[in-house]
PDB file of C-alpha atoms and ligand atoms in Angstrom:
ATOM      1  CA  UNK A   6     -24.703  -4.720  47.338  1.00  0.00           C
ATOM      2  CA  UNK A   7     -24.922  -7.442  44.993  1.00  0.00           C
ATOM      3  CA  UNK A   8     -21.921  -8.281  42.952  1.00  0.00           C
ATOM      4  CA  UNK A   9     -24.234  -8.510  39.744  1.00  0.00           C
ATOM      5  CA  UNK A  10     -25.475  -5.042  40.459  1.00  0.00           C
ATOM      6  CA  UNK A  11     -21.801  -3.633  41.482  1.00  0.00           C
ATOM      7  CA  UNK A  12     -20.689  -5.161  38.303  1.00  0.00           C
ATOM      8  CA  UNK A  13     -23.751  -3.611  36.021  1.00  0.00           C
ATOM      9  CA  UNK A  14     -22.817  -0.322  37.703  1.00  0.00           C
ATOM     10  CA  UNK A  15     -19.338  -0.130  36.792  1.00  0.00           C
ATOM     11  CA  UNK A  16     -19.545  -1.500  33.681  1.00  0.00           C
ATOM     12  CA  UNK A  17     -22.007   1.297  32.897  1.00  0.00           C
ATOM     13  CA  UNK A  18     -20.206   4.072  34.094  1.00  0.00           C
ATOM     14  CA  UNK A  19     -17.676   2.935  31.659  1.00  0.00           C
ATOM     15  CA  UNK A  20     -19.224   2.820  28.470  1.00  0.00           C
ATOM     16  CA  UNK A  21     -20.523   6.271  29.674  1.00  0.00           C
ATOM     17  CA  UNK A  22     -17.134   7.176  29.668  1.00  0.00           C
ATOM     18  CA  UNK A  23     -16.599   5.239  25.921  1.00  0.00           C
ATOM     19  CA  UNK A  24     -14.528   2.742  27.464  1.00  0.00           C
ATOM     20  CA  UNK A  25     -14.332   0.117  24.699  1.00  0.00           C
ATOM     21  CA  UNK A  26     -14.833  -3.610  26.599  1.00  0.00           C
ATOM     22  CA  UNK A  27     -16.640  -2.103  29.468  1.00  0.00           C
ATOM     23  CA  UNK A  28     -18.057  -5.316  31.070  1.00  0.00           C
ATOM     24  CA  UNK A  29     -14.850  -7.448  30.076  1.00  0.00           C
ATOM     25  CA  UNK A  30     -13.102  -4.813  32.044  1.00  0.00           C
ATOM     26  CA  UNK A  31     -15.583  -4.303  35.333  1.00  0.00           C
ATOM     27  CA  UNK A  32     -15.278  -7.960  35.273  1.00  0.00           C
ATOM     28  CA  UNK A  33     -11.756  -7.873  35.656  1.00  0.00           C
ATOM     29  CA  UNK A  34     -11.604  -4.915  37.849  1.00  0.00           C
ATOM     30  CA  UNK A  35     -14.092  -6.379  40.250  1.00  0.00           C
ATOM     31  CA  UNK A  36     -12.271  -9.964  40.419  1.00  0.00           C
ATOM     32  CA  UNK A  37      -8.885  -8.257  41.564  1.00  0.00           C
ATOM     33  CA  UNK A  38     -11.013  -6.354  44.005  1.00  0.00           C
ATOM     34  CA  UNK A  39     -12.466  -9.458  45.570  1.00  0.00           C
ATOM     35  CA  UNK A  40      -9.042 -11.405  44.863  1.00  0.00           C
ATOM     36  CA  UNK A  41     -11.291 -13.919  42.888  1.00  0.00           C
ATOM     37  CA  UNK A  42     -10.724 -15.955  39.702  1.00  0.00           C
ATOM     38  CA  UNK A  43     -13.159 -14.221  36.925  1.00  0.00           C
ATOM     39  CA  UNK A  44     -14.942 -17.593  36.676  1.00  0.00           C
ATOM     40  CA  UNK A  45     -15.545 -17.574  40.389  1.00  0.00           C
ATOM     41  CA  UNK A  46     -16.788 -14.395  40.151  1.00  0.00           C
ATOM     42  CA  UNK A  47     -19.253 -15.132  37.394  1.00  0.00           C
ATOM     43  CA  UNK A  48     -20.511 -18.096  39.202  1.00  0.00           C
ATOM     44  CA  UNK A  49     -21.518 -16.312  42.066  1.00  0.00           C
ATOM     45  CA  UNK A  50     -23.274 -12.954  41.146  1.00  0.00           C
ATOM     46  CA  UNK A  51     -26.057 -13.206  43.742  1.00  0.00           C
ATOM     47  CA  UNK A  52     -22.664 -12.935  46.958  1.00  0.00           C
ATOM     48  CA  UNK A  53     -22.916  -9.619  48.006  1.00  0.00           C
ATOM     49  CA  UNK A  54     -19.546  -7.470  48.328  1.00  0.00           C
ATOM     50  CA  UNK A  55     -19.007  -5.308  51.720  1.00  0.00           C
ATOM     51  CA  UNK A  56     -17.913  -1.627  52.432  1.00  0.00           C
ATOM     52  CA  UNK A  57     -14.426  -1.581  51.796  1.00  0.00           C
ATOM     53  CA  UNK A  58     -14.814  -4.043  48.802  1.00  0.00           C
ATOM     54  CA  UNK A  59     -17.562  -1.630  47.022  1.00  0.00           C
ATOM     55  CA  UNK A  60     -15.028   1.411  47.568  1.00  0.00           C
ATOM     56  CA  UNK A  61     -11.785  -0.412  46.015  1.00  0.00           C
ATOM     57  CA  UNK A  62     -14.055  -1.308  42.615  1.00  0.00           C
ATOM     58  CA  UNK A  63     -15.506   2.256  42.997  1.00  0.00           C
ATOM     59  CA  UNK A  64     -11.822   3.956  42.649  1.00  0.00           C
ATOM     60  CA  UNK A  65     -10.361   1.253  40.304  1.00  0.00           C
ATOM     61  CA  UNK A  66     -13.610   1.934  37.608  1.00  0.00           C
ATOM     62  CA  UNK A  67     -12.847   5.865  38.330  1.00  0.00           C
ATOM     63  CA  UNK A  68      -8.924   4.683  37.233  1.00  0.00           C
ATOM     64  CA  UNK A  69     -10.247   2.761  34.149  1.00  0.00           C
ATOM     65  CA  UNK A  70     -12.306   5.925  33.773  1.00  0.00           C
ATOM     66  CA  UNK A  71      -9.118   7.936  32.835  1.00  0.00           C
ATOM     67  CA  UNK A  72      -7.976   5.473  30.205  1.00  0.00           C
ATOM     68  CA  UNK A  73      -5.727   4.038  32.913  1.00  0.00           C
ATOM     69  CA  UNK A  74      -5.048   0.427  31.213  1.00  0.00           C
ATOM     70  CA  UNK A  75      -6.688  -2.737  33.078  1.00  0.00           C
ATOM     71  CA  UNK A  76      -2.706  -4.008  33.483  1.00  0.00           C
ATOM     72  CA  UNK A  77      -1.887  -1.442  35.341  1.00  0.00           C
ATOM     73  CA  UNK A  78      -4.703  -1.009  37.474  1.00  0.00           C
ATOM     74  CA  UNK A  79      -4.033  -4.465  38.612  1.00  0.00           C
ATOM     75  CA  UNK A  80      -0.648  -4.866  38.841  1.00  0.00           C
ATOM     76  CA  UNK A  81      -0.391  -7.764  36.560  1.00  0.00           C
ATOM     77  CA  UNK A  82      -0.835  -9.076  32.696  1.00  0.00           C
ATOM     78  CA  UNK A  83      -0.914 -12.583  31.683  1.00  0.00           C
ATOM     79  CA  UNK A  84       1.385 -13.361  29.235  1.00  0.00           C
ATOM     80  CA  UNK A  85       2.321 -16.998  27.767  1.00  0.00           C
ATOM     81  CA  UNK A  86       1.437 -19.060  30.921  1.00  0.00           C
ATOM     82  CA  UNK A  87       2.602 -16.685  33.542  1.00  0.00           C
ATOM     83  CA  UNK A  88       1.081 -13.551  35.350  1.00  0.00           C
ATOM     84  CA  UNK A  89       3.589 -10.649  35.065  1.00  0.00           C
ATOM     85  CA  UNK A  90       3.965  -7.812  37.612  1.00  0.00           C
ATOM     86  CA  UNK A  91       3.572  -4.646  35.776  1.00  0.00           C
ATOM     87  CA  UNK A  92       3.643  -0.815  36.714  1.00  0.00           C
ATOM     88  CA  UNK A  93       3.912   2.252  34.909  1.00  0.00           C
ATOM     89  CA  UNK A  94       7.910   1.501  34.197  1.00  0.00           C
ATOM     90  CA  UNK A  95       6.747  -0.917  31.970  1.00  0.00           C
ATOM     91  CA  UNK A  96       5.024  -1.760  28.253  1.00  0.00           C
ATOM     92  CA  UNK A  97       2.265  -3.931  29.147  1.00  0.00           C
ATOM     93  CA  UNK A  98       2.869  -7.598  26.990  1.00  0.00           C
ATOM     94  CA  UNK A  99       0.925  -8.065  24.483  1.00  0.00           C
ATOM     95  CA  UNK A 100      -0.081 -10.938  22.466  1.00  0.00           C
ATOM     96  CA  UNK A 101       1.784 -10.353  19.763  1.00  0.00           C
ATOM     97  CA  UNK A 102       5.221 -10.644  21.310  1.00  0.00           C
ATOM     98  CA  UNK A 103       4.111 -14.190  22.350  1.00  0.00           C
ATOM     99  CA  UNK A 104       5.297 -15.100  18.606  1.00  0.00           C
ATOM    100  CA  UNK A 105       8.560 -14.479  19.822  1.00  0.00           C
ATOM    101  CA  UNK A 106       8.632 -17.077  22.751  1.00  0.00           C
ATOM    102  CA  UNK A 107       6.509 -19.934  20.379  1.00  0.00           C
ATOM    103  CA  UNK A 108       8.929 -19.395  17.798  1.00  0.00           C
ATOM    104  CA  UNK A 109      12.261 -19.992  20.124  1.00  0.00           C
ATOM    105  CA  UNK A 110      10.294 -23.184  21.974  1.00  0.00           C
ATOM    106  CA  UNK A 111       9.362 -24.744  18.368  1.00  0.00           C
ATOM    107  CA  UNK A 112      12.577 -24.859  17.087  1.00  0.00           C
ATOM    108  CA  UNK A 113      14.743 -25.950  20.443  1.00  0.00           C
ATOM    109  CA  UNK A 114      14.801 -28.709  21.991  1.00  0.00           C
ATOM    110  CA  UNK A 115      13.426 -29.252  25.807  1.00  0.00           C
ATOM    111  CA  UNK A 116      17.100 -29.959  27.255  1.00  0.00           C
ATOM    112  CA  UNK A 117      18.948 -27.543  24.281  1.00  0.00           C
ATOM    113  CA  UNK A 118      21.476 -25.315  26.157  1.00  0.00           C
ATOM    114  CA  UNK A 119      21.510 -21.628  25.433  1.00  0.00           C
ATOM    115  CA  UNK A 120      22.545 -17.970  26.569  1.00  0.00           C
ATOM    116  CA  UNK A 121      19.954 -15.447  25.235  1.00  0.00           C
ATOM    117  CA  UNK A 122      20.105 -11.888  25.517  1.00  0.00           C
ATOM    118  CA  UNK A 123      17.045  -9.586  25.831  1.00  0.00           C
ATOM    119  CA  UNK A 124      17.233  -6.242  24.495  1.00  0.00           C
ATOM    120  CA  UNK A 125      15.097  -3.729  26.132  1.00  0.00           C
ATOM    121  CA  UNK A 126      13.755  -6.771  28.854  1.00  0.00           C
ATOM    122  CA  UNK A 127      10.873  -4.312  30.249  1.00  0.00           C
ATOM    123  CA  UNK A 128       8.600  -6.352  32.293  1.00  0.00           C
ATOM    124  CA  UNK A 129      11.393  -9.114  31.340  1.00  0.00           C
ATOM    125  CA  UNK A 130       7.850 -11.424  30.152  1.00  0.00           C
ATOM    126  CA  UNK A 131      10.132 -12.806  26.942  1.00  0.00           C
ATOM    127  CA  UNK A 132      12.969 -14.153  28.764  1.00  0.00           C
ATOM    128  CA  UNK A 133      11.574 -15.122  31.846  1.00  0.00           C
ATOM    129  CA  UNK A 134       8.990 -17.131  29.907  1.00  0.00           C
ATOM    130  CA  UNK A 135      11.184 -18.518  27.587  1.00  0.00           C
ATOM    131  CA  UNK A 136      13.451 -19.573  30.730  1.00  0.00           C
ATOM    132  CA  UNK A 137      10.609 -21.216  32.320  1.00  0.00           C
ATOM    133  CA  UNK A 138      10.273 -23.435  29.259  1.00  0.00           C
ATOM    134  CA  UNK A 139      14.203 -24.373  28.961  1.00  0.00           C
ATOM    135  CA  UNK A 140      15.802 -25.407  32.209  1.00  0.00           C
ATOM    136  CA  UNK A 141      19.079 -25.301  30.766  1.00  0.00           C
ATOM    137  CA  UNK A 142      18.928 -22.154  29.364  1.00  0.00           C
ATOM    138  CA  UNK A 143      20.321 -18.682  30.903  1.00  0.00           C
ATOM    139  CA  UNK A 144      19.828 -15.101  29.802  1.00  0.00           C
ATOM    140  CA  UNK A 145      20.713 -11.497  29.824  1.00  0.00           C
ATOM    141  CA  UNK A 146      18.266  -9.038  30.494  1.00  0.00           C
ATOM    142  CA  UNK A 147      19.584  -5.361  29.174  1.00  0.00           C
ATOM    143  CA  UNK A 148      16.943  -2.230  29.551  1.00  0.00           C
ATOM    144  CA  UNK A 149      18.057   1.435  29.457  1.00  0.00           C
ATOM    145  CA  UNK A 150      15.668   1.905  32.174  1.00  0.00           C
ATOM    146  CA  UNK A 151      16.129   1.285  35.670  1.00  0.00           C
ATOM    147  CA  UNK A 152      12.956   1.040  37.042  1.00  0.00           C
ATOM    148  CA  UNK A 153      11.902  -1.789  34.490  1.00  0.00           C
ATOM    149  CA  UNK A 154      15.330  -3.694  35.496  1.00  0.00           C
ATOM    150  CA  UNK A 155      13.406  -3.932  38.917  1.00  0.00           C
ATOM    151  CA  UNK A 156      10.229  -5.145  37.716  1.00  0.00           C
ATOM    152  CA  UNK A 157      11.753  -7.277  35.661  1.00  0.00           C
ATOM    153  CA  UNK A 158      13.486  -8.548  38.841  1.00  0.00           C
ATOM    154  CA  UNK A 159      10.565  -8.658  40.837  1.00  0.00           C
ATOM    155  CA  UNK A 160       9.126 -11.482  38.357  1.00  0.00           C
ATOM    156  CA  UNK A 161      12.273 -13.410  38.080  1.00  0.00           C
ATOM    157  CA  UNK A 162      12.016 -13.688  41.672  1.00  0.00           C
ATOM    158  CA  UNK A 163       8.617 -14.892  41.473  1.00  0.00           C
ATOM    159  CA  UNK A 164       8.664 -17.091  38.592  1.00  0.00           C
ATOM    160  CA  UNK A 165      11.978 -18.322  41.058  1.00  0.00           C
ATOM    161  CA  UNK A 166      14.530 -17.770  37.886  1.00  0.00           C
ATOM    162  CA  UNK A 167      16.536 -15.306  39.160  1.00  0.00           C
ATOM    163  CA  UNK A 168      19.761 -17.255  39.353  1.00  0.00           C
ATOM    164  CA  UNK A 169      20.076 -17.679  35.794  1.00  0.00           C
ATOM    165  CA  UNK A 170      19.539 -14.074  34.432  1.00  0.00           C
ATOM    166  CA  UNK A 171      22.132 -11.187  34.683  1.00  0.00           C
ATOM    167  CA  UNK A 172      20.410  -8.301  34.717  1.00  0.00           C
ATOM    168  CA  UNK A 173      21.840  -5.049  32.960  1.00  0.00           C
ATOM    169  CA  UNK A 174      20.947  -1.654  33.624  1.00  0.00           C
ATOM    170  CA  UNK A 175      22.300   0.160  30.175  1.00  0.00           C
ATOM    171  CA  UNK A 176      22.037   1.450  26.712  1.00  0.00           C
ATOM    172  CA  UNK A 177      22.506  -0.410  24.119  1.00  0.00           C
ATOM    173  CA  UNK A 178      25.563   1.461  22.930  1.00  0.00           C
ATOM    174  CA  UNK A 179      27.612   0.983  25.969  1.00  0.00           C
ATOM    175  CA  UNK A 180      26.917  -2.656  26.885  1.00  0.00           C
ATOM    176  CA  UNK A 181      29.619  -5.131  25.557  1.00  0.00           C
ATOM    177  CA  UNK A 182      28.548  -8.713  26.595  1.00  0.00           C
ATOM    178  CA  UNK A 183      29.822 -12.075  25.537  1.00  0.00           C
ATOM    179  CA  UNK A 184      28.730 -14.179  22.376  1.00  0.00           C
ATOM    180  CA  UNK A 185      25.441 -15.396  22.393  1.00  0.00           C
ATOM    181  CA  UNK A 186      23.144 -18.037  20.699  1.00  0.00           C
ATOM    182  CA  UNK A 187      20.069 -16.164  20.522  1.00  0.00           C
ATOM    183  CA  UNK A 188      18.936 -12.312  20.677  1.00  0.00           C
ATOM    184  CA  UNK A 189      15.517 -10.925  21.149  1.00  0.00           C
ATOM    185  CA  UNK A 190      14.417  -8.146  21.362  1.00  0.00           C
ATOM    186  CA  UNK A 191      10.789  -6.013  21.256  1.00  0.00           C
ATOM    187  CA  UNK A 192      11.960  -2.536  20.687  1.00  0.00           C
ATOM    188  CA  UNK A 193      10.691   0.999  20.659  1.00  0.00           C
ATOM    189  CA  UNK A 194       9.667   0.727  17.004  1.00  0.00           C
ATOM    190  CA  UNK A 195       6.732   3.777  16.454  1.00  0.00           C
ATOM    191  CA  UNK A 196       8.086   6.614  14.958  1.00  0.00           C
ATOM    192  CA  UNK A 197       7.906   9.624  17.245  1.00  0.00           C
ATOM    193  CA  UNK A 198       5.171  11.563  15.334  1.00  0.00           C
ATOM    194  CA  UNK A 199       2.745   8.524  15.530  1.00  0.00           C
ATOM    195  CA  UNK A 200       2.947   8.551  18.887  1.00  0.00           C
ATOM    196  CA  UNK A 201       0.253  11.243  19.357  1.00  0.00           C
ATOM    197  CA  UNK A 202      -1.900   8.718  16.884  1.00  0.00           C
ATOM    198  CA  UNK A 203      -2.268   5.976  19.702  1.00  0.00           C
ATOM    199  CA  UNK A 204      -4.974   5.455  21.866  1.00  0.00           C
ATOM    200  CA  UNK A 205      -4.989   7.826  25.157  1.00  0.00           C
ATOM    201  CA  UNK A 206      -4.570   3.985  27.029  1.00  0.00           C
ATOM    202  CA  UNK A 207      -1.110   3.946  25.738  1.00  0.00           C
ATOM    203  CA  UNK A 208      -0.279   7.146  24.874  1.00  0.00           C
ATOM    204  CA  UNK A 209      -0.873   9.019  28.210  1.00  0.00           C
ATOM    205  CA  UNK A 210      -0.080   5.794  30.444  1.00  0.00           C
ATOM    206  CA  UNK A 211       2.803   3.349  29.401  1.00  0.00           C
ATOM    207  CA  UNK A 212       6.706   4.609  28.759  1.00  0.00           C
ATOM    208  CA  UNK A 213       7.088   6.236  25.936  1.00  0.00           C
ATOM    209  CA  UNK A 214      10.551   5.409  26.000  1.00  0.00           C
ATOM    210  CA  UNK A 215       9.343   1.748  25.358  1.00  0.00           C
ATOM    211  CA  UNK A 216       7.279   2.991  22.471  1.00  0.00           C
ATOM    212  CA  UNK A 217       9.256   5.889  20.623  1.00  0.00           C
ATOM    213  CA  UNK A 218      11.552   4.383  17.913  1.00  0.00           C
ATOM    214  CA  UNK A 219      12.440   7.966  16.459  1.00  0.00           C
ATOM    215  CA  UNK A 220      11.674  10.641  13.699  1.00  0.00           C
ATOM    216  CA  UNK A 221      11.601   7.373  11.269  1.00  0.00           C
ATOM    217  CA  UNK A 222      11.056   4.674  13.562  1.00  0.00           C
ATOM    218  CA  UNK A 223      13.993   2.937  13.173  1.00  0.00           C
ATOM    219  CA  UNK A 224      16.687   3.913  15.328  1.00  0.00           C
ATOM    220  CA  UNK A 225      16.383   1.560  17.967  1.00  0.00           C
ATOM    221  CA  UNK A 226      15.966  -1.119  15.954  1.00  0.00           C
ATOM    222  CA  UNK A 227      18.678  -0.369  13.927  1.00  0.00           C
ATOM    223  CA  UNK A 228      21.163  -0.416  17.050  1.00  0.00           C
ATOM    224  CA  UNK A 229      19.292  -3.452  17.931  1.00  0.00           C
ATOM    225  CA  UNK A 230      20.577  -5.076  14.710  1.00  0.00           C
ATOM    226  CA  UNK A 231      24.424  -3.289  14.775  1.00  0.00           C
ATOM    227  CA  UNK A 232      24.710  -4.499  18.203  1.00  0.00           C
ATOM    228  CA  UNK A 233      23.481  -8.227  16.946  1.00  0.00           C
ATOM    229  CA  UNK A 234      25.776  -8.695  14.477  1.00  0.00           C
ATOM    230  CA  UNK A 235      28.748  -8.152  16.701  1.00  0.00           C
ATOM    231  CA  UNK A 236      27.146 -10.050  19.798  1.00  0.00           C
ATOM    232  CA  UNK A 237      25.579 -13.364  18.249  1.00  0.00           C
ATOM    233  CA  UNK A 238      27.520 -16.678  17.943  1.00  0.00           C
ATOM    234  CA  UNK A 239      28.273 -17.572  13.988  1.00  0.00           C
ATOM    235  CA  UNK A 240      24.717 -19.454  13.012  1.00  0.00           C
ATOM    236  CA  UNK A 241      23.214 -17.158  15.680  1.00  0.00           C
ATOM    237  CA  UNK A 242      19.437 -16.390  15.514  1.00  0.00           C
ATOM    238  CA  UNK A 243      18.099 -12.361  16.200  1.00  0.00           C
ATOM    239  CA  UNK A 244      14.032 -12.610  16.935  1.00  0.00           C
ATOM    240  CA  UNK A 245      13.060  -8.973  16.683  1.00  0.00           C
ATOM    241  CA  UNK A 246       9.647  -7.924  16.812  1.00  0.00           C
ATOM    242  CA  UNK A 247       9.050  -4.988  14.659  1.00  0.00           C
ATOM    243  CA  UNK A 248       5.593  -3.313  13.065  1.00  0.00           C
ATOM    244  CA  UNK A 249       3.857  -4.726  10.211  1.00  0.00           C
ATOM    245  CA  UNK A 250       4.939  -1.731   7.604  1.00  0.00           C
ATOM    246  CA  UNK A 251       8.579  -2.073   8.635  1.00  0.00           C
ATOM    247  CA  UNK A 252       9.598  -5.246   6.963  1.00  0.00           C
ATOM    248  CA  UNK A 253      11.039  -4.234   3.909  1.00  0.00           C
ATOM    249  CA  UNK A 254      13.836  -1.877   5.852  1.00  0.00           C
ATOM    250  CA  UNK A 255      14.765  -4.100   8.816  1.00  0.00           C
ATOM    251  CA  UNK A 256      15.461  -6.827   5.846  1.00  0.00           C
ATOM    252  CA  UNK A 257      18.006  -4.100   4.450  1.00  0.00           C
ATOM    253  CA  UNK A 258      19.668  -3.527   7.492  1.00  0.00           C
ATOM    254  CA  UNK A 259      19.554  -6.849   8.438  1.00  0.00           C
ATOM    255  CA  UNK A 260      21.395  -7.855   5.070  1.00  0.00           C
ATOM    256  CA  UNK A 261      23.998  -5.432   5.352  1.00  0.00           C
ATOM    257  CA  UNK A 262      24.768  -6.686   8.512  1.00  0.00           C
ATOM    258  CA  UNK A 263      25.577 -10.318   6.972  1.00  0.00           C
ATOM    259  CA  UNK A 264      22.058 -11.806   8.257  1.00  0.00           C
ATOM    260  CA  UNK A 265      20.211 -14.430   6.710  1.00  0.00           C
ATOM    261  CA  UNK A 266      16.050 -13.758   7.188  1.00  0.00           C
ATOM    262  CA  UNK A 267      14.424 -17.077   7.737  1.00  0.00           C
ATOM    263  CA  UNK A 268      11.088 -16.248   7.719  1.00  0.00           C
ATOM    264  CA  UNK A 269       8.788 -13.179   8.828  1.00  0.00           C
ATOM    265  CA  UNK A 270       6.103 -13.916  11.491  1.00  0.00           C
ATOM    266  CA  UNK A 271       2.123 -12.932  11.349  1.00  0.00           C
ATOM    267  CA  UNK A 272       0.331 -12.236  14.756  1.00  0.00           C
ATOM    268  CA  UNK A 273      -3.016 -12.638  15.686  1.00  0.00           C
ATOM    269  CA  UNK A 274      -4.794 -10.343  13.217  1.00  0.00           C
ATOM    270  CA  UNK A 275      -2.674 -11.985  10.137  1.00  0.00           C
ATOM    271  CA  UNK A 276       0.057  -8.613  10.524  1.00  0.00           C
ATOM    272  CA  UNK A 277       3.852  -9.241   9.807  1.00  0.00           C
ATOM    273  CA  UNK A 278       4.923  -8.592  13.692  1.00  0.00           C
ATOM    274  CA  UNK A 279       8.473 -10.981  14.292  1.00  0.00           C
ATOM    275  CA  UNK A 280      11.202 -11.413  11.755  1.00  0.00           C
ATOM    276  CA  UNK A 281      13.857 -14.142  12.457  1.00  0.00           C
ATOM    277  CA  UNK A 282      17.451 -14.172  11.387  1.00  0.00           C
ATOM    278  CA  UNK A 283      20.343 -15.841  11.342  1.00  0.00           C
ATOM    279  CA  UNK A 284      24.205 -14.178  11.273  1.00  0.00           C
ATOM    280  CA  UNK A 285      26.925 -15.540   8.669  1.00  0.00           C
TER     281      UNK A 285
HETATM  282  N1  LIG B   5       3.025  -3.184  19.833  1.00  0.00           N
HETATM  283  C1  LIG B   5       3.088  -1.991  20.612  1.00  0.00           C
HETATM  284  C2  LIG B   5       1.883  -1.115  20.315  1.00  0.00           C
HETATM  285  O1  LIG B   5       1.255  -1.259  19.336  1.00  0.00           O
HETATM  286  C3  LIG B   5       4.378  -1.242  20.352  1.00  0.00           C
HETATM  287  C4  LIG B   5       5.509  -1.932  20.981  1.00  0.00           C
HETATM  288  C5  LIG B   5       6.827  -1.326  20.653  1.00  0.00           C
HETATM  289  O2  LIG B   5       6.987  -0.191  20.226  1.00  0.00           O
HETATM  290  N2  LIG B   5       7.785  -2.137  20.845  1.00  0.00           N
HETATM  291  O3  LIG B   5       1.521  -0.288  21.072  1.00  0.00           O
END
């Protein structure tokens, strides 16, 4: 079968199924399956895919079918310049916690020293990207959840960085680390009756536990900023990523614990999405 036709195919059975980018996402789907580059792929629509090929895209459309996200159907998201492992343990990275990483590289310099710590690490795509940026720069990586501490080790391995991150496996609460320049941290930051508001892509596929900030929204990012203030250096900096309706609280709690906010961050579709702080 031709890969034009395999691709018309799937991406028909998917907006069938009212899967939103349909073609975008057969494309994908059939460029893992053939371990192509998409541009390779679209270059040569007239090859023609055996057997075994046709059955893999046939199951992963069936997957994509069931609102099982692209990332995890592959295995992998790109995220800054680097292809992340991903799984189930994991939120997939988005765009909007590339802020985060831009922000850090624009204001340090390429041979700056510093130990960062990563709250709630995940896929560990922050500080592993950030750490591919900054030679001299080391990290913690702290998640709650054990299975994302291994994918987040599987990429550090990968990306060959391993020997500069410590990897924790613990809440918040109980972990007691040394001072450090910089915190960042994407938290759990949807408040727990919202969560049946999200699109069956997230809401029946990645860890809720990634996703569920509480009855308000901000519990976790409240220990997030607790924990800060007694963990950062004097001068400091906390990067949090929180939503776009939660600015005027996190500046509270950030100001009664003795932070300075230096500015508030808009992603991609102009929403506040990072606020950046300093501790006095
Ligand atoms: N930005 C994510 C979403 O919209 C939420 C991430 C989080 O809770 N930290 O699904």
């Amino acid at each position: 079968m031709r890969l034009n036709d395999l691709l018309k195919l799937g991406t028909q059975e998917l907006k069938n199924n009212s899967i939103e980018n349909s073609s975008l996402d057969a494309e994908l789907i059939l460029s893992n399956t053939l371990k192509y580059k998409r541009e390779k792929l679209l270059c040569n629509l007239n090859w023609k895919a055996n057997k075994l090929q046709i059955r893999k895209f046939i199951t992963d459309i069936k997957k994509r079918k069931n609102k099982i996200p692209v990332a995890y159907i592959l295995g992998k998201k790109n995220f800054w310049k680097t292809s992340f492992l991903v799984n189930r343990n994991v939120l997939i990275p988005r765009p909007e916690t590339e802020l985060i990483v831009e922000y850090l590289l624009k204001i340090s310099k390429f041979n700056s020293k510093n130990n960062i710590l990563d709250i709630g690490t995940g896929s560990g795509c922050i500080l592993i990207s950030l750490l591919l940026e900054r030679k001299n720069w080391r990290g913690t990586a702290l998640d709650i959840s054990k299975d994302a501490i291994n994918v987040a080790k599987s990429n550090a391995k990968m990306q060959h960085v391993l020997n500069r991150i410590t990897f924790v496996n613990s809440d918040i609460d109980n972990f007691s680390g040394y001072k450090y320049d910089l915190i960042v941290s994407n938290p759990p930051y949807i408040n727990s009756s919202s969560i049946k508001n999200l699109s069956e892509d997230i809401k029946f596929n990645e860890p809720i536990l990634a996703l569920d900030g509480g009855y308000n929204g901000y519990s976790e990012i409240e220990k997030v900023i607790k924990k800060s203030a007694k963990l950062l250096k004097l001068k400091g900096k906390l990067i949090l990523e929180i939503d776009h309706n939660q600015v005027l609280m996190t500046r509270k709690f950030l100001k009664k614990d003795n932070f300075y906010i230096n500015s508030v961050l808009k992603d991609l579709r102009g929403l506040n999405r990072c606020i950046i702080s300093t501790k006095f």
